[in-house]
Amino acid sequence: MEGASITIAQALLLGFFWWFKTNYYGQTFTCFISNSCLTAALFVGIVLGDVPNAMIIGASIQLIYLGILGPGGNLPQDPVLATLVSTAIVLKSGMPVETAFAIAVPVGILGAQILSLIRLINTTWIHMADKYAEKGNTKGIYLAGLVYPSLARIPITVTPVAVAVYFGAAHIDKVLAVIPEWLMNGLTVAGGMLPALGFAIVIKIIGKKELLPYFVAGYFILKLSGIGILPLSIFGVIAAYLHIMFTNKDSGEVIANGNAN
């Protein structure tokens, strides 16, 4: 997993990936990476030339954010930034995957603060667009609504990612050398617990008593039958559909009316 230092070009590419994620061009091109650790990890793997290990790290980090919620559209953490930085540093330093969790969590919190700063700056462009609208300047509205905000985000989003992965990957060994072994072991253990926390949050959100048997059954079927995760997921979707159809009163009435016709 350990390799050469990250180049400036690679660091900038990772930075522009996060910039692209924050633009939300009509939710068309960026919706599939808006909060996907796997997509971010795939990009890191392509840039750094180690897709398999990057996906392993990204999948592990994704478990932390399974139950993440964004009240009012504001996420408490940014999973994409957390994945970009932690995956790149772990890939180039050779640290265990569990250590990526200890890096991802604080970086994700920082990412949420940066996104809040971006929203604050965006108010400037809104007032500018209003002035253009009063003058009937459609080109000005377009510039203030899309071009100017996108350009202003470049230093805000690209710089922290590029600096973090470039200098972090290059000097992480020096940092690790001064960290006591007991603290590193503690971070590793704590990191290993975070995916379980992600699962617990999901269960808390969707864990209705009448649905828990499905969760337990799925777990034991996966462990004891040897069935792959993909066919079991397809079976789960079918089971969920049937459950809704046969337990929803409105759906039952629709089925009954259909049979009557």
Tab-separated table of C-alpha atoms in Angstrom:
chain	number	residue	atom	x	y	z
A	1	MET	CA	0.000	0.000	0.000
A	2	GLU	CA	2.884	2.337	0.727
A	3	GLY	CA	4.249	4.305	-2.215
A	4	ALA	CA	6.063	7.432	-3.318
A	5	SER	CA	5.120	10.915	-2.203
A	6	ILE	CA	2.119	12.624	-3.719
A	7	THR	CA	2.979	15.055	-6.495
A	8	ILE	CA	1.640	18.597	-6.683
A	9	ALA	CA	-0.410	17.664	-9.757
A	10	GLN	CA	-2.029	14.748	-7.923
A	11	ALA	CA	-2.769	16.931	-4.902
A	12	LEU	CA	-4.406	19.558	-7.119
A	13	LEU	CA	-6.498	16.913	-8.892
A	14	LEU	CA	-7.853	15.712	-5.563
A	15	GLY	CA	-8.546	19.312	-4.585
A	16	PHE	CA	-10.483	20.000	-7.775
A	17	PHE	CA	-12.536	16.868	-7.179
A	18	TRP	CA	-13.846	18.399	-3.958
A	19	TRP	CA	-14.362	21.724	-5.748
A	20	PHE	CA	-16.432	19.901	-8.374
A	21	LYS	CA	-18.450	18.207	-5.631
A	22	THR	CA	-19.357	21.532	-4.012
A	23	ASN	CA	-20.714	23.094	-7.210
A	24	TYR	CA	-23.925	21.064	-7.575
A	25	TYR	CA	-24.570	21.880	-11.231
A	26	GLY	CA	-28.298	21.335	-11.147
A	27	GLN	CA	-27.688	18.106	-9.216
A	28	THR	CA	-26.985	16.490	-12.602
A	29	PHE	CA	-23.271	15.722	-12.582
A	30	THR	CA	-22.465	16.011	-8.899
A	31	CYS	CA	-25.393	14.295	-7.186
A	32	PHE	CA	-23.703	10.902	-7.464
A	33	ILE	CA	-20.671	12.172	-5.518
A	34	SER	CA	-22.414	14.598	-3.176
A	35	ASN	CA	-21.900	12.376	-0.152
A	36	SER	CA	-20.382	9.200	-1.588
A	37	CYS	CA	-17.178	8.027	0.045
A	38	LEU	CA	-16.882	5.249	-2.533
A	39	THR	CA	-16.857	7.610	-5.509
A	40	ALA	CA	-14.272	9.819	-3.815
A	41	ALA	CA	-12.129	6.792	-2.949
A	42	LEU	CA	-12.342	5.557	-6.537
A	43	PHE	CA	-11.054	8.899	-7.796
A	44	VAL	CA	-8.217	8.864	-5.250
A	45	GLY	CA	-7.305	5.354	-6.365
A	46	ILE	CA	-7.244	6.370	-10.027
A	47	VAL	CA	-5.103	9.450	-9.355
A	48	LEU	CA	-2.657	7.621	-7.079
A	49	GLY	CA	-2.659	4.394	-9.078
A	50	ASP	CA	-4.014	2.069	-6.383
A	51	VAL	CA	-7.739	1.569	-6.914
A	52	PRO	CA	-8.182	-1.717	-4.946
A	53	ASN	CA	-6.712	-0.416	-1.690
A	54	ALA	CA	-8.398	2.963	-2.127
A	55	MET	CA	-11.789	1.258	-2.453
A	56	ILE	CA	-11.123	-0.814	0.670
A	57	ILE	CA	-10.405	2.359	2.632
A	58	GLY	CA	-13.351	4.213	1.086
A	59	ALA	CA	-15.780	1.390	1.848
A	60	SER	CA	-14.580	1.331	5.452
A	61	ILE	CA	-15.060	5.091	5.807
A	62	GLN	CA	-18.492	4.879	4.165
A	63	LEU	CA	-19.654	2.743	7.087
A	64	ILE	CA	-19.111	5.692	9.435
A	65	TYR	CA	-21.473	7.898	7.453
A	66	LEU	CA	-24.255	5.378	6.794
A	67	GLY	CA	-26.654	7.150	9.111
A	68	ILE	CA	-25.519	10.720	8.583
A	69	LEU	CA	-28.378	13.212	8.388
A	70	GLY	CA	-28.503	16.793	7.201
A	71	PRO	CA	-31.200	18.774	9.033
A	72	GLY	CA	-32.154	21.720	6.872
A	73	GLY	CA	-29.698	20.556	4.219
A	74	ASN	CA	-26.667	21.066	6.493
A	75	LEU	CA	-24.490	18.041	7.140
A	76	PRO	CA	-22.479	17.918	10.380
A	77	GLN	CA	-19.567	16.445	8.407
A	78	ASP	CA	-18.425	16.251	4.798
A	79	PRO	CA	-17.827	12.581	3.888
A	80	VAL	CA	-16.189	13.381	0.550
A	81	LEU	CA	-13.481	15.626	1.994
A	82	ALA	CA	-12.911	13.113	4.792
A	83	THR	CA	-12.435	10.334	2.242
A	84	LEU	CA	-10.180	12.300	-0.096
A	85	VAL	CA	-7.713	13.310	2.596
A	86	SER	CA	-7.698	10.173	4.732
A	87	THR	CA	-7.544	7.756	1.790
A	88	ALA	CA	-4.664	9.607	0.139
A	89	ILE	CA	-2.656	9.831	3.363
A	90	VAL	CA	-3.238	6.203	4.341
A	91	LEU	CA	-2.396	4.948	0.852
A	92	LYS	CA	0.906	6.780	0.768
A	93	SER	CA	1.920	6.210	4.385
A	94	GLY	CA	1.106	2.527	4.677
A	95	MET	CA	-0.898	3.049	7.875
A	96	PRO	CA	-3.597	0.505	8.787
A	97	VAL	CA	-7.094	1.145	7.475
A	98	GLU	CA	-8.412	1.698	11.005
A	99	THR	CA	-6.178	4.760	11.330
A	100	ALA	CA	-8.026	6.342	8.401
A	101	PHE	CA	-11.064	6.711	10.651
A	102	ALA	CA	-9.107	8.844	13.099
A	103	ILE	CA	-8.111	11.114	10.205
A	104	ALA	CA	-11.492	11.129	8.475
A	105	VAL	CA	-13.641	12.299	11.390
A	106	PRO	CA	-11.889	15.630	12.189
A	107	VAL	CA	-11.335	16.338	8.486
A	108	GLY	CA	-15.026	15.725	7.814
A	109	ILE	CA	-15.982	18.193	10.544
A	110	LEU	CA	-13.608	20.778	9.058
A	111	GLY	CA	-15.213	20.203	5.664
A	112	ALA	CA	-18.641	21.070	7.049
A	113	GLN	CA	-17.253	24.356	8.381
A	114	ILE	CA	-15.716	25.187	5.006
A	115	LEU	CA	-19.043	24.512	3.295
A	116	SER	CA	-20.717	26.891	5.756
A	117	LEU	CA	-18.154	29.538	4.799
A	118	ILE	CA	-18.974	28.970	1.128
A	119	ARG	CA	-22.684	29.503	1.810
A	120	LEU	CA	-21.873	32.719	3.654
A	121	ILE	CA	-19.832	34.011	0.714
A	122	ASN	CA	-22.610	33.015	-1.687
A	123	THR	CA	-24.848	35.717	-0.230
A	124	THR	CA	-22.633	38.229	-2.036
A	125	TRP	CA	-23.485	36.701	-5.396
A	126	ILE	CA	-27.192	36.625	-4.559
A	127	HIS	CA	-27.283	40.388	-3.998
A	128	MET	CA	-25.253	40.871	-7.171
A	129	ALA	CA	-27.733	38.739	-9.118
A	130	ASP	CA	-30.611	40.812	-7.730
A	131	LYS	CA	-29.014	43.990	-9.088
A	132	TYR	CA	-28.541	42.385	-12.488
A	133	ALA	CA	-32.171	41.224	-12.418
A	134	GLU	CA	-33.383	44.771	-11.777
A	135	LYS	CA	-31.520	45.869	-14.906
A	136	GLY	CA	-32.763	42.906	-16.942
A	137	ASN	CA	-29.189	41.705	-17.473
A	138	THR	CA	-29.611	37.947	-18.023
A	139	LYS	CA	-25.915	37.425	-18.702
A	140	GLY	CA	-25.077	39.095	-15.404
A	141	ILE	CA	-27.556	36.837	-13.603
A	142	TYR	CA	-25.866	33.801	-15.148
A	143	LEU	CA	-22.409	35.018	-14.130
A	144	ALA	CA	-23.476	35.845	-10.571
A	145	GLY	CA	-25.461	32.643	-10.201
A	146	LEU	CA	-22.971	30.143	-11.605
A	147	VAL	CA	-19.624	31.421	-12.857
A	148	TYR	CA	-18.555	33.754	-10.038
A	149	PRO	CA	-19.497	31.357	-7.202
A	150	SER	CA	-17.671	28.506	-8.936
A	151	LEU	CA	-14.503	30.548	-9.421
A	152	ALA	CA	-14.619	31.858	-5.847
A	153	ARG	CA	-14.761	28.297	-4.527
A	154	ILE	CA	-11.500	27.259	-6.157
A	155	PRO	CA	-9.134	28.671	-3.505
A	156	ILE	CA	-11.537	27.761	-0.693
A	157	THR	CA	-11.899	24.101	-1.679
A	158	VAL	CA	-8.815	23.172	-3.702
A	159	THR	CA	-6.235	24.690	-1.351
A	160	PRO	CA	-7.089	22.813	1.876
A	161	VAL	CA	-7.295	19.443	0.105
A	162	ALA	CA	-4.099	19.940	-1.883
A	163	VAL	CA	-2.145	21.159	1.146
A	164	ALA	CA	-3.477	18.390	3.397
A	165	VAL	CA	-2.690	15.494	1.065
A	166	TYR	CA	0.611	16.895	-0.242
A	167	PHE	CA	2.186	17.785	3.086
A	168	GLY	CA	0.240	15.242	5.106
A	169	ALA	CA	1.395	12.286	3.037
A	170	ALA	CA	4.965	13.562	2.985
A	171	HIS	CA	5.307	14.205	6.720
A	172	ILE	CA	2.905	11.722	8.278
A	173	ASP	CA	5.804	9.415	9.172
A	174	LYS	CA	7.401	12.174	11.244
A	175	VAL	CA	4.115	12.803	13.021
A	176	LEU	CA	3.588	9.117	13.720
A	177	ALA	CA	7.105	8.824	15.108
A	178	VAL	CA	6.347	11.232	17.960
A	179	ILE	CA	2.916	9.800	18.801
A	180	PRO	CA	3.090	7.342	21.722
A	181	GLU	CA	2.324	3.740	20.861
A	182	TRP	CA	-0.508	3.591	23.394
A	183	LEU	CA	-2.210	6.564	21.721
A	184	MET	CA	-1.884	5.015	18.257
A	185	ASN	CA	-3.346	1.767	19.559
A	186	GLY	CA	-6.179	3.714	21.130
A	187	LEU	CA	-6.910	5.536	17.877
A	188	THR	CA	-6.873	2.242	15.992
A	189	VAL	CA	-9.323	0.643	18.419
A	190	ALA	CA	-11.568	3.704	18.410
A	191	GLY	CA	-11.448	3.790	14.622
A	192	GLY	CA	-12.533	0.182	14.451
A	193	MET	CA	-15.601	1.046	16.530
A	194	LEU	CA	-16.780	3.871	14.259
A	195	PRO	CA	-18.276	1.614	11.538
A	196	ALA	CA	-20.300	-0.112	14.251
A	197	LEU	CA	-21.529	3.324	15.301
A	198	GLY	CA	-22.599	3.994	11.718
A	199	PHE	CA	-24.588	0.767	11.647
A	200	ALA	CA	-26.128	1.596	15.029
A	201	ILE	CA	-27.311	4.983	13.750
A	202	VAL	CA	-28.910	3.339	10.713
A	203	ILE	CA	-30.652	0.762	12.889
A	204	LYS	CA	-31.848	3.558	15.183
A	205	ILE	CA	-33.326	5.430	12.229
A	206	ILE	CA	-35.020	2.528	10.456
A	207	GLY	CA	-35.124	0.112	13.379
A	208	LYS	CA	-38.859	-0.347	13.758
A	209	LYS	CA	-39.646	-3.408	15.814
A	210	GLU	CA	-41.613	-5.034	13.022
A	211	LEU	CA	-38.642	-4.654	10.638
A	212	LEU	CA	-35.882	-5.984	12.898
A	213	PRO	CA	-36.560	-9.644	11.936
A	214	TYR	CA	-35.606	-8.755	8.359
A	215	PHE	CA	-32.334	-7.273	9.570
A	216	VAL	CA	-31.498	-10.317	11.701
A	217	ALA	CA	-32.520	-12.731	8.943
A	218	GLY	CA	-30.393	-10.898	6.378
A	219	TYR	CA	-27.360	-10.994	8.655
A	220	PHE	CA	-27.539	-14.728	9.294
A	221	ILE	CA	-28.351	-15.564	5.668
A	222	LEU	CA	-25.262	-13.645	4.578
A	223	LYS	CA	-23.032	-15.310	7.170
A	224	LEU	CA	-24.311	-18.888	6.920
A	225	SER	CA	-25.413	-19.366	3.318
A	226	GLY	CA	-22.381	-18.093	1.448
A	227	ILE	CA	-24.612	-16.023	-0.846
A	228	GLY	CA	-22.881	-12.965	-2.284
A	229	ILE	CA	-23.821	-9.484	-1.111
A	230	LEU	CA	-25.205	-8.443	-4.538
A	231	PRO	CA	-27.818	-11.216	-4.963
A	232	LEU	CA	-28.754	-10.855	-1.298
A	233	SER	CA	-29.234	-7.099	-1.808
A	234	ILE	CA	-31.509	-7.766	-4.784
A	235	PHE	CA	-33.489	-10.226	-2.673
A	236	GLY	CA	-33.704	-7.584	0.061
A	237	VAL	CA	-35.158	-5.022	-2.354
A	238	ILE	CA	-37.780	-7.543	-3.471
A	239	ALA	CA	-38.616	-8.411	0.146
A	240	ALA	CA	-38.930	-4.707	1.008
A	241	TYR	CA	-41.271	-4.152	-1.940
A	242	LEU	CA	-43.467	-7.095	-0.946
A	243	HIS	CA	-43.514	-5.938	2.672
A	244	ILE	CA	-44.737	-2.490	1.653
A	245	MET	CA	-47.310	-3.911	-0.745
A	246	PHE	CA	-48.836	-6.287	1.787
A	247	THR	CA	-48.660	-4.083	4.883
A	248	ASN	CA	-49.677	-0.728	3.410
A	249	LYS	CA	-53.422	-0.247	3.584
A	250	ASP	CA	-53.600	1.927	0.480
A	251	SER	CA	-51.510	-0.543	-1.514
A	252	GLY	CA	-53.771	-3.372	-0.375
A	253	GLU	CA	-56.816	-1.488	-1.595
A	254	VAL	CA	-55.154	-0.872	-4.958
A	255	ILE	CA	-54.347	-4.579	-5.325
A	256	ALA	CA	-57.904	-5.520	-4.339
A	257	ASN	CA	-59.390	-3.072	-6.831
A	258	GLY	CA	-57.078	-4.363	-9.528
A	259	ASN	CA	-58.163	-7.933	-8.916
A	260	ALA	CA	-61.811	-6.901	-8.925
A	261	ASN	CA	-61.411	-5.290	-12.325
